[in-house]
GROMACS .gro file of N, CA and C in nm:
model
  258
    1UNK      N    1  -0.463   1.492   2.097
    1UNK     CA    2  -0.390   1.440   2.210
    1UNK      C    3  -0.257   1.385   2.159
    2UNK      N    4  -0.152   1.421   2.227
    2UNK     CA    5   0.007   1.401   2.136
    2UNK      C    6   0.088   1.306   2.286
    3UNK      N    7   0.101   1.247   2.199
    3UNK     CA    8   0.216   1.168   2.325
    3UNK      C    9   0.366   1.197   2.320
    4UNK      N   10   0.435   1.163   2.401
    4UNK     CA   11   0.556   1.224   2.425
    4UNK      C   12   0.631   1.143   2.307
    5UNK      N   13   0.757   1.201   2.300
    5UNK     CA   14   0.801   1.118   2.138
    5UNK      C   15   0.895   1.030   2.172
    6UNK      N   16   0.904   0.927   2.104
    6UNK     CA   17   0.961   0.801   2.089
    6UNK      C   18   1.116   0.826   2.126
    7UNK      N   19   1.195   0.797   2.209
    7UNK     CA   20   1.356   0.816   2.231
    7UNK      C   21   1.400   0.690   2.172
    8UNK      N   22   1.542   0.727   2.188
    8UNK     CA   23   1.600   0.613   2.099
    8UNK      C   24   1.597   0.474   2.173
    9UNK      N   25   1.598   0.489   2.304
    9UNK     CA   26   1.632   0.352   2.371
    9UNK      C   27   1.493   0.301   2.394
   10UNK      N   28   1.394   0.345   2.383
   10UNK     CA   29   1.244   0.311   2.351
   10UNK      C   30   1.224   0.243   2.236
   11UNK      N   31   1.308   0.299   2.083
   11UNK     CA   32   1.286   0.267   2.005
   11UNK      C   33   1.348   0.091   2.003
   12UNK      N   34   1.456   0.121   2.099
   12UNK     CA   35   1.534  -0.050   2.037
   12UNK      C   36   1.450  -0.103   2.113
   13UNK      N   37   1.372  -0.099   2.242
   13UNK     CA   38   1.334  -0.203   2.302
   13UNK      C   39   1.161  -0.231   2.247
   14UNK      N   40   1.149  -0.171   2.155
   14UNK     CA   41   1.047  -0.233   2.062
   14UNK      C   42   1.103  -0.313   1.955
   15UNK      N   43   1.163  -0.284   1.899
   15UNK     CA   44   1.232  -0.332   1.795
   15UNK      C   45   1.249  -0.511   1.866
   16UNK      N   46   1.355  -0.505   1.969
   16UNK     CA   47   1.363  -0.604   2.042
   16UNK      C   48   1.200  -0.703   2.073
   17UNK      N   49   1.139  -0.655   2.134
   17UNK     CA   50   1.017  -0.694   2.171
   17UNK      C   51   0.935  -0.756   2.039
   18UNK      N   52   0.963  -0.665   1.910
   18UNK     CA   53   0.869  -0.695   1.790
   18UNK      C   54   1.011  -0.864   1.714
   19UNK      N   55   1.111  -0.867   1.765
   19UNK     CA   56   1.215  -0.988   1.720
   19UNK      C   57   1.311  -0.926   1.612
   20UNK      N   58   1.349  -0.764   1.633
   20UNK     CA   59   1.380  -0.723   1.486
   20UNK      C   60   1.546  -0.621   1.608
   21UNK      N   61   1.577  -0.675   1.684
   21UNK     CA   62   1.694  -0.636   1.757
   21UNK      C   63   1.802  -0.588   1.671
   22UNK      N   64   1.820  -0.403   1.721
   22UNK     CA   65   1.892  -0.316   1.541
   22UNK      C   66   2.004  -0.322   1.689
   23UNK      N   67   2.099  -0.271   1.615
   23UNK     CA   68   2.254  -0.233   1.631
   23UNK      C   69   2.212  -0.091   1.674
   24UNK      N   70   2.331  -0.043   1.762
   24UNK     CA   71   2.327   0.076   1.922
   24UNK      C   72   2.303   0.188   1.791
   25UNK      N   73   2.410   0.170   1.685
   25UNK     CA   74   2.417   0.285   1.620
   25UNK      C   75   2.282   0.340   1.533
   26UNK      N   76   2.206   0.241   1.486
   26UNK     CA   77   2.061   0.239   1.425
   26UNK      C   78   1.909   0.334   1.547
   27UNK      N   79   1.939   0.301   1.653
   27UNK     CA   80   1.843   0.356   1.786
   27UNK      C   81   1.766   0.504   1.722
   28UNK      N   82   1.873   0.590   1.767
   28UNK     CA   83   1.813   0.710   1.707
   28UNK      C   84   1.716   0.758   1.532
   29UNK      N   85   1.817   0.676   1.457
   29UNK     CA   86   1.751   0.714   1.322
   29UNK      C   87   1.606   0.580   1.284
   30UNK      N   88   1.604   0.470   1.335
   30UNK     CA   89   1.432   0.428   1.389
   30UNK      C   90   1.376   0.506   1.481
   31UNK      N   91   1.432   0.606   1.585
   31UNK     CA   92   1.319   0.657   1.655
   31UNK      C   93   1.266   0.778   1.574
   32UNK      N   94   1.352   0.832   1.488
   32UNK     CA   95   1.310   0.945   1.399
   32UNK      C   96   1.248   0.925   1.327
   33UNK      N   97   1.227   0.791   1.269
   33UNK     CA   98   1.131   0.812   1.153
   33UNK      C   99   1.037   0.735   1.193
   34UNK      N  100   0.983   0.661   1.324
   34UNK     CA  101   0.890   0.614   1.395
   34UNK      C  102   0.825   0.742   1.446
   35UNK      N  103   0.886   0.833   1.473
   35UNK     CA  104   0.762   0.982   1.481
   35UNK      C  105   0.763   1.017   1.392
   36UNK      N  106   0.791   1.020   1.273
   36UNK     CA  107   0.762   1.070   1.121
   36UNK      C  108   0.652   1.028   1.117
   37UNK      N  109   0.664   0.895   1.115
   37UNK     CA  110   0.533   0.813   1.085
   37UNK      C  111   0.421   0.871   1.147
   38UNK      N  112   0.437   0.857   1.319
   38UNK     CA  113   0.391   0.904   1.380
   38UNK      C  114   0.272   1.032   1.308
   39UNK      N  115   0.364   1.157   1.291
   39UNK     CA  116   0.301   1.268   1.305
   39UNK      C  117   0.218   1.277   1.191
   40UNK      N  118   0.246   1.137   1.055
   40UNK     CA  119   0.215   1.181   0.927
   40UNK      C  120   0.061   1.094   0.928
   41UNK      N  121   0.005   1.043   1.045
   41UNK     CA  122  -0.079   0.958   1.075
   41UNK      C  123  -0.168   1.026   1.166
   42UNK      N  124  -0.125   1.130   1.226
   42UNK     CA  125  -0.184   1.199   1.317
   42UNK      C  126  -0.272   1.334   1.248
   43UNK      N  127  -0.196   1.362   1.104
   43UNK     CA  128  -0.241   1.412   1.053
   43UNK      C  129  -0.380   1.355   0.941
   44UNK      N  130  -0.351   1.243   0.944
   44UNK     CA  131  -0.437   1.128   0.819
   44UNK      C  132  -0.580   1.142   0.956
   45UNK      N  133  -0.566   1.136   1.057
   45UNK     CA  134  -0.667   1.094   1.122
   45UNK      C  135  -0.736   1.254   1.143
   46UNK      N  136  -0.703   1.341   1.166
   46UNK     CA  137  -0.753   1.473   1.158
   46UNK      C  138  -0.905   1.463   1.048
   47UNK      N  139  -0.823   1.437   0.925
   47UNK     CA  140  -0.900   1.451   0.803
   47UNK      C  141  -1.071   1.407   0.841
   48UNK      N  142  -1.144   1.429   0.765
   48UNK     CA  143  -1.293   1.472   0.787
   48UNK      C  144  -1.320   1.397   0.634
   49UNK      N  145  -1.362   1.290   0.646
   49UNK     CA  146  -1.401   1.213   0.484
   49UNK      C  147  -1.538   1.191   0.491
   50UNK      N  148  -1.635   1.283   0.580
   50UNK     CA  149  -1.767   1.295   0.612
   50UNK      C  150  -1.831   1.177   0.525
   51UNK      N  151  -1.919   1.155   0.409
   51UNK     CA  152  -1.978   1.032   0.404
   51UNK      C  153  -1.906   0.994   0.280
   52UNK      N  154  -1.785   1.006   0.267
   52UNK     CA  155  -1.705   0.870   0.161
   52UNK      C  156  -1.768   0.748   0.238
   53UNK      N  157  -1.830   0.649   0.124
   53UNK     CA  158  -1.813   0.502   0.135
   53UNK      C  159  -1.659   0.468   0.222
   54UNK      N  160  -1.656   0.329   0.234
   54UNK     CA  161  -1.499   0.273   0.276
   54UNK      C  162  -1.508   0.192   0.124
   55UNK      N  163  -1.364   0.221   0.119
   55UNK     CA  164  -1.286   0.108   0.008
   55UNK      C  165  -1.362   0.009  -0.033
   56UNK      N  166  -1.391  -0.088   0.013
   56UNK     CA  167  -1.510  -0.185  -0.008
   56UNK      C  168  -1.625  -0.133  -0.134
   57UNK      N  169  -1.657  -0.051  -0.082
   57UNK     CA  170  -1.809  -0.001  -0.185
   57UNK      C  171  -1.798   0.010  -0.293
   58UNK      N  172  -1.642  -0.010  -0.358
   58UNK     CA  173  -1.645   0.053  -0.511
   58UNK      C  174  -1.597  -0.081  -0.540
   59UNK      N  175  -1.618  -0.105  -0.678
   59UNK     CA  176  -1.616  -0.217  -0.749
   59UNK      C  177  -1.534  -0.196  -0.854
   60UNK      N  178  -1.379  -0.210  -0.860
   60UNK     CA  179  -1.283  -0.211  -0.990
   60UNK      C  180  -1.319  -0.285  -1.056
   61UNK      N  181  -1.330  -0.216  -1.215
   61UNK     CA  182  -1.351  -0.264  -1.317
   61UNK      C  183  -1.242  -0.219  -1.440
   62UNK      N  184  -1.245  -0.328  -1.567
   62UNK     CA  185  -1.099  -0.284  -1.647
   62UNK      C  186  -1.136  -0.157  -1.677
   63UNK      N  187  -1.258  -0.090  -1.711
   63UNK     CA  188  -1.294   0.024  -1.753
   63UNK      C  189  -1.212   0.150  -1.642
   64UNK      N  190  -1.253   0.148  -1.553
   64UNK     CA  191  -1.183   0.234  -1.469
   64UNK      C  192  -1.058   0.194  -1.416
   65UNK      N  193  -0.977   0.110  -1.461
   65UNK     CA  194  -0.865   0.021  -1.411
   65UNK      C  195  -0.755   0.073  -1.570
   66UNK      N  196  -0.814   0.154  -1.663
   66UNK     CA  197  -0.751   0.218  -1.730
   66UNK      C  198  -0.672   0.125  -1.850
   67UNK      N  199  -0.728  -0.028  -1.830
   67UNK     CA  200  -0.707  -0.123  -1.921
   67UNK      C  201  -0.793  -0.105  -1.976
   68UNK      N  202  -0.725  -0.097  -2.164
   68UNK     CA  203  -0.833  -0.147  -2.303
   68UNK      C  204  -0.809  -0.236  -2.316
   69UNK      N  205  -0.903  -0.358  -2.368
   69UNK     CA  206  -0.894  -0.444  -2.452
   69UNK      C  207  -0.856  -0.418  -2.583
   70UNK      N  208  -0.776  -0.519  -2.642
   70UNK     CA  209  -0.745  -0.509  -2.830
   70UNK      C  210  -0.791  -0.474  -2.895
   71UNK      N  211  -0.748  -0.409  -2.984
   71UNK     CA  212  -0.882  -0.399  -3.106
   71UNK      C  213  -0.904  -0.518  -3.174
   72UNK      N  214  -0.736  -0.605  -3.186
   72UNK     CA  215  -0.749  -0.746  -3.256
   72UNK      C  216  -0.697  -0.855  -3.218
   73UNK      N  217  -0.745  -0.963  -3.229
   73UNK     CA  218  -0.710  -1.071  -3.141
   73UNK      C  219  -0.538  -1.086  -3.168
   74UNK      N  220  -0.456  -1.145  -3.071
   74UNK     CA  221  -0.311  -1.179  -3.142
   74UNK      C  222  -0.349  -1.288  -3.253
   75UNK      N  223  -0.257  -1.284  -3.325
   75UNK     CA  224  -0.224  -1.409  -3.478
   75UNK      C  225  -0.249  -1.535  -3.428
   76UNK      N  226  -0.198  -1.581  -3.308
   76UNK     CA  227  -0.213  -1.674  -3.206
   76UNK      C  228  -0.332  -1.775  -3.179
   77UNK      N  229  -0.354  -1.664  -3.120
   77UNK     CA  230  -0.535  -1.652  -3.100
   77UNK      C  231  -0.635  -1.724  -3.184
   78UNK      N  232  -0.600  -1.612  -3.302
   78UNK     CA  233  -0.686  -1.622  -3.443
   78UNK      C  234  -0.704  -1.795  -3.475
   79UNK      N  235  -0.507  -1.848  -3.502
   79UNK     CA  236  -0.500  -1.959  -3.553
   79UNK      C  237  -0.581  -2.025  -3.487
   80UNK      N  238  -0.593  -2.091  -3.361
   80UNK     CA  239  -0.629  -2.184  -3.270
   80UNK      C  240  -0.799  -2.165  -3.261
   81UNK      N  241  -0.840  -2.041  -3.287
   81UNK     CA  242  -1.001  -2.038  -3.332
   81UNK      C  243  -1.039  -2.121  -3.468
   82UNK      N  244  -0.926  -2.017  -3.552
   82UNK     CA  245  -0.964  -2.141  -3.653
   82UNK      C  246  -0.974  -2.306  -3.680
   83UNK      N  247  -0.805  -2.361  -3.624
   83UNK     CA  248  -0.828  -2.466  -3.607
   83UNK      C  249  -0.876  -2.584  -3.543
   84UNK      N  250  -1.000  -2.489  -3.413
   84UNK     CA  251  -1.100  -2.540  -3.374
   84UNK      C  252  -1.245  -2.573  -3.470
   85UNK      N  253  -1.231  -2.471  -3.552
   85UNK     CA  254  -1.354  -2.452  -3.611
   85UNK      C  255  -1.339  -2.557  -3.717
   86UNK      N  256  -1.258  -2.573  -3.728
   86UNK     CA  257  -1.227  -2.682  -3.886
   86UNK      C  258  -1.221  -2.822  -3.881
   0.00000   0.00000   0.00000
């Protein structure tokens, strides 16, 4: 189902309405890329992600977060272990 597309003087009086009031010359090039958006969303919703989990279900971890840990502590580090230990 496609709705008719956004004109420019539609576009300012959202703009207006949302507190973000653009200049006459701006109208057209927000209404163009407000159906960009549009159509590039229309296509996202098409998509068929049959039983993907949602976002939620997965649990980032550094392992899959593509962070290693050190192999060695910084010099830093080291000192302040030691001069706990002593």
């Amino acid at each position: 189902m496609s709705s008719p597309a956004l004109t420019p003087p539609e576009a300012a009086r959202w703009a207006t309405l949302a507190g973000l009031p653009l200049p006459d010359d701006r109208h057209a090039e927000v209404a163009a890329t407000a159906e960009h958006i549009r159509s590039v969303v229309a296509v996202l919703r098409e998509l068929d992600f049959g039983d993907t989990p949602p976002g939620s279900a997965y649990r980032a971890t550094q392992e899959h977060a593509g962070h290693q840990e050190p192999e060695q502590e910084p010099e830093q580090e080291k000192k302040e272990k030691n001069d706990a230990a002593a």
